[in-house]
């Protein structure tokens, strides 16, 4: 494989991964501090179920309506998880896990009479970072800008954390897949959890970008599926950065 | 690191040994790779997206896939919506103008008539592919038709090799017809045998051999069957005294085992494709069916 070929293959994946990291590193630090790490799975599943529901209700519709359905469902999920967190803070993780399996089962029942059921269920959560199109990159970039602006100017818990999280996860899961979203959220944040925001976000991004780049290169050289490879290199680079923080 | 080096070494070797091929062919499934090697032989360099025991519906994105499509002169896939989940993205990501449509893009299913075509009313009841059952490589007569279409296409793309491809085709068809006769006589006892299938993966094979699928374990792939559906299958198996349950590796054996336990029928795992040769695939299919039938009845 020559150099231009390799670049052609890897650059959209790199940009997608970097955009996801830009929003997920600061969000991940919040998630860890609140101790609700499975919130992204619940939000991602809400988005997937929302997309399926709009597809079932409106028939074979344009992608834009599926995306609207996904976003609306994810935002509703964020609002209700926020409301629950006020009243039941001590059992919040259990409620999040519970909503995840409820939504998953609901999605299975929703499509159980559709011949393409299995494909839809699989599709909704399994974006593949290598197959990112320029169009998806544009959407992802727009979503990232909204997310960063909300985190920056949102004063309340809802507008500064829950809503941007819903938007970020909805966009990212469809482009890079649920495992890579989870890894981008958790590993860089773990690497920098003991640092204050000013240093911590930078350290987290460093760990994230190092994991992303090395994962892409290894997957190119060894011809491995890129998503899972990056998950593993993200974990390794996060561990390395966490170690170097202690010295 | 050692594995990586080994990997790179083999990758370099396998490219080097095929230096003077005229055209690059990217195939989606191993059965079409095997057919391309039969017809194109020394004039083609063949790469494949998936291995024989992988589910053609789902493919993980690897960098080499995009690279292979970028370098291809011909993309030869099954079609009939089988690769709809990944091939369109792969083609567009490759940005290779030659293979976006004919003559650089060839679908096997478009060269033959499909069985199990359905109206929209049937679709709601579990027909996954509206165009018809896509798994045409399990009918040897259809393989012969696809071989002819492939030969024409190779000649269009590489006119200098026309006589070469034609001669390879004639040679292949001769051996293939002899093999079909052999398989049909070996499998003559299988005629009119009733079976349960996991999904409609083997419809063409069963049609060819005159066997009858009476029920399907998982009519919608990836979605577990309902209790009512399982009840109906059990009822049919008992009533019609069905002895054989067919499935393939990517179906998983859970459903087949469940039914076998409750009904006393035998499960049979059949290969769905073969890395090297179509002859070997059919040899295996017929061997397994004939020997299992003898064991079970």
XYZ file of N, CA, C and O in Angstrom, chain B residues 203-273:
284
model
N -31.571 -22.334 0.342
C -32.725 -22.602 -0.530
C -32.322 -23.113 -1.910
O -32.946 -24.031 -2.445
N -31.268 -22.514 -2.505
C -30.875 -22.931 -3.852
C -30.350 -24.359 -3.852
O -30.639 -25.145 -4.753
N -29.574 -24.692 -2.810
C -29.041 -26.049 -2.699
C -30.182 -27.059 -2.586
O -30.202 -28.081 -3.282
N -31.146 -26.761 -1.707
C -32.256 -27.679 -1.480
C -33.095 -27.826 -2.752
O -33.518 -28.922 -3.109
N -33.331 -26.699 -3.433
C -34.060 -26.721 -4.690
C -33.402 -27.641 -5.703
O -34.045 -28.462 -6.351
N -32.107 -27.476 -5.837
C -31.328 -28.260 -6.801
C -31.424 -29.749 -6.486
O -31.622 -30.585 -7.384
N -31.301 -30.100 -5.194
C -31.280 -31.511 -4.815
C -32.678 -32.085 -4.637
O -32.835 -33.265 -4.317
N -33.725 -31.244 -4.810
C -35.092 -31.729 -4.653
C -35.485 -31.976 -3.206
O -36.387 -32.757 -2.918
N -34.798 -31.315 -2.267
C -35.157 -31.449 -0.851
C -36.150 -30.337 -0.482
O -36.241 -29.330 -1.180
N -36.898 -30.542 0.615
C -37.939 -29.573 0.951
C -37.744 -28.961 2.335
O -37.811 -29.668 3.330
N -37.516 -27.631 2.400
C -37.479 -26.980 3.706
C -38.905 -26.811 4.224
O -39.733 -26.199 3.561
N -39.178 -27.391 5.397
C -40.541 -27.356 5.919
C -40.726 -26.175 6.869
O -41.810 -25.640 7.004
N -39.637 -25.783 7.553
C -39.759 -24.674 8.496
C -38.416 -23.977 8.653
O -37.371 -24.542 8.351
N -38.485 -22.739 9.141
C -37.285 -21.950 9.394
C -37.199 -21.628 10.877
O -38.179 -21.177 11.473
N -36.006 -21.822 11.466
C -35.837 -21.502 12.889
C -35.926 -19.998 13.132
O -36.556 -19.537 14.060
N -35.181 -19.252 12.340
C -35.076 -17.812 12.575
C -35.408 -17.078 11.280
O -34.518 -16.742 10.514
N -36.703 -16.846 11.037
C -37.082 -16.242 9.759
C -36.497 -14.839 9.572
O -36.259 -14.406 8.452
N -36.293 -14.115 10.669
C -35.649 -12.803 10.575
C -34.283 -12.903 11.217
O -34.185 -13.015 12.432
N -33.232 -12.862 10.423
C -31.897 -13.095 10.987
C -31.564 -12.068 12.054
O -31.845 -10.886 11.909
N -30.986 -12.537 13.141
C -30.584 -11.626 14.205
C -31.668 -11.363 15.224
O -31.433 -10.715 16.235
N -32.875 -11.849 14.965
C -33.957 -11.625 15.912
C -34.454 -12.967 16.422
O -34.789 -13.838 15.638
N -34.494 -13.131 17.742
C -34.909 -14.432 18.264
C -36.343 -14.762 17.877
O -37.179 -13.873 17.792
N -36.640 -16.049 17.619
C -38.000 -16.442 17.247
C -38.958 -16.308 18.432
O -38.539 -16.322 19.583
N -40.238 -16.172 18.132
C -41.239 -16.071 19.194
C -41.631 -17.468 19.674
O -41.447 -18.449 18.948
N -42.216 -17.569 20.888
C -42.644 -18.886 21.397
C -43.631 -19.574 20.457
O -43.553 -20.785 20.243
N -44.532 -18.776 19.878
C -45.530 -19.357 18.988
C -44.853 -20.002 17.769
O -45.197 -21.110 17.361
N -43.859 -19.283 17.237
C -43.148 -19.788 16.064
C -42.444 -21.112 16.391
O -42.512 -22.079 15.629
N -41.771 -21.151 17.561
C -41.076 -22.387 17.949
C -42.072 -23.530 18.131
O -41.801 -24.666 17.759
N -43.234 -23.198 18.707
C -44.276 -24.213 18.905
C -44.718 -24.803 17.574
O -44.838 -26.020 17.427
N -44.907 -23.928 16.599
C -45.332 -24.395 15.274
C -44.281 -25.306 14.641
O -44.607 -26.329 14.046
N -42.998 -24.907 14.793
C -41.926 -25.719 14.214
C -41.905 -27.101 14.851
O -41.861 -28.128 14.165
N -41.984 -27.129 16.200
C -41.986 -28.421 16.898
C -43.123 -29.296 16.392
O -42.947 -30.492 16.140
N -44.301 -28.695 16.240
C -45.476 -29.425 15.753
C -45.217 -30.034 14.377
O -45.463 -31.225 14.147
N -44.651 -29.225 13.473
C -44.372 -29.693 12.114
C -43.350 -30.824 12.106
O -43.489 -31.807 11.381
N -42.289 -30.633 12.921
C -41.225 -31.629 12.955
C -41.784 -32.978 13.402
O -41.473 -34.025 12.836
N -42.647 -32.953 14.431
C -43.244 -34.202 14.917
C -44.177 -34.807 13.876
O -44.110 -35.998 13.571
N -45.034 -33.970 13.335
C -46.066 -34.459 12.421
C -45.465 -35.043 11.138
O -45.877 -36.098 10.669
N -44.499 -34.345 10.595
C -43.944 -34.774 9.305
C -42.708 -35.651 9.476
O -42.051 -36.002 8.509
N -42.375 -35.931 10.740
C -41.238 -36.778 11.054
C -39.949 -36.309 10.362
O -39.303 -37.061 9.639
N -39.609 -35.052 10.606
C -38.403 -34.483 9.998
C -37.179 -34.877 10.820
O -37.198 -34.802 12.050
N -36.124 -35.318 10.122
C -34.947 -35.824 10.832
C -33.743 -34.892 10.772
O -32.782 -35.076 11.495
N -33.755 -33.924 9.875
C -32.550 -33.118 9.668
C -32.798 -31.623 9.891
O -33.800 -31.083 9.430
N -31.874 -30.985 10.628
C -31.925 -29.538 10.839
C -30.627 -28.941 10.298
O -29.544 -29.289 10.758
N -30.735 -28.049 9.315
C -29.537 -27.490 8.670
C -29.217 -26.096 9.206
O -30.104 -25.274 9.384
N -27.928 -25.856 9.467
C -27.512 -24.496 9.814
C -26.076 -24.308 9.343
O -25.411 -25.253 8.939
N -25.599 -23.065 9.389
C -24.223 -22.801 9.009
C -23.516 -22.011 10.102
O -24.174 -21.490 11.000
N -22.180 -21.953 10.047
C -21.423 -21.508 11.224
C -21.872 -20.153 11.749
O -22.006 -19.982 12.953
N -22.140 -19.176 10.851
C -22.463 -17.868 11.381
C -23.899 -17.759 11.895
O -24.284 -16.738 12.447
N -24.726 -18.814 11.734
C -26.047 -18.820 12.361
C -25.948 -19.064 13.857
O -26.845 -18.716 14.609
N -24.857 -19.711 14.308
C -24.798 -20.186 15.686
C -25.625 -21.455 15.784
O -26.556 -21.674 15.008
N -25.297 -22.340 16.734
C -25.987 -23.634 16.779
C -27.065 -23.706 17.855
O -27.659 -24.746 18.077
N -27.317 -22.582 18.548
C -28.280 -22.625 19.665
C -29.662 -23.101 19.247
O -30.223 -24.008 19.850
N -30.200 -22.459 18.215
C -31.551 -22.791 17.773
C -31.646 -24.228 17.304
O -32.563 -24.967 17.677
N -30.654 -24.636 16.510
C -30.659 -25.997 15.972
C -30.564 -27.021 17.106
O -31.284 -28.025 17.118
N -29.693 -26.751 18.094
C -29.554 -27.683 19.212
C -30.831 -27.793 20.039
O -31.213 -28.867 20.490
N -31.460 -26.647 20.240
C -32.707 -26.625 21.004
C -33.737 -27.546 20.364
O -34.345 -28.390 21.005
N -33.881 -27.391 19.045
C -34.881 -28.179 18.323
C -34.486 -29.654 18.306
O -35.332 -30.539 18.465
N -33.187 -29.922 18.159
C -32.720 -31.310 18.111
C -33.015 -32.021 19.435
O -33.483 -33.158 19.456
N -32.771 -31.331 20.551
C -33.027 -31.909 21.880
C -34.481 -32.291 22.043
O -34.821 -33.326 22.601
N -35.361 -31.425 21.575
C -36.782 -31.637 21.820
C -37.421 -32.585 20.815
O -38.471 -33.158 21.082
N -36.812 -32.720 19.646
C -37.489 -33.513 18.621
C -36.740 -34.797 18.283
O -37.275 -35.669 17.622
N -35.469 -34.909 18.711
C -34.701 -36.094 18.370
C -34.139 -36.064 16.956
O -33.547 -37.026 16.494
N -34.307 -34.943 16.256
C -33.730 -34.826 14.911
C -32.233 -34.524 15.021
O -31.741 -34.187 16.085
N -31.501 -34.666 13.908
C -30.064 -34.403 13.906
C -29.776 -32.994 13.398
O -30.397 -32.546 12.444
N -28.783 -32.344 14.014
C -28.347 -31.063 13.471
C -27.218 -31.308 12.475
O -26.381 -32.182 12.673
N -27.220 -30.529 11.410
C -26.148 -30.636 10.424
C -25.572 -29.255 10.159
O -26.293 -28.364 9.708
N -24.280 -29.099 10.468
C -23.636 -27.836 10.134
C -23.029 -27.944 8.746
O -22.170 -28.774 8.485
N -23.494 -27.094 7.837
C -22.997 -27.119 6.469
C -22.062 -25.931 6.225
O -22.292 -24.853 6.752
N -21.030 -26.132 5.411
C -20.204 -24.978 5.034
C -21.022 -24.086 4.107
O -21.878 -24.567 3.368
N -20.748 -22.777 4.167
C -21.501 -21.861 3.326
C -20.666 -21.429 2.128
O -21.190 -21.012 1.110
N -19.356 -21.512 2.299
C -18.482 -21.155 1.195
C -17.154 -21.881 1.396
O -16.975 -22.585 2.377
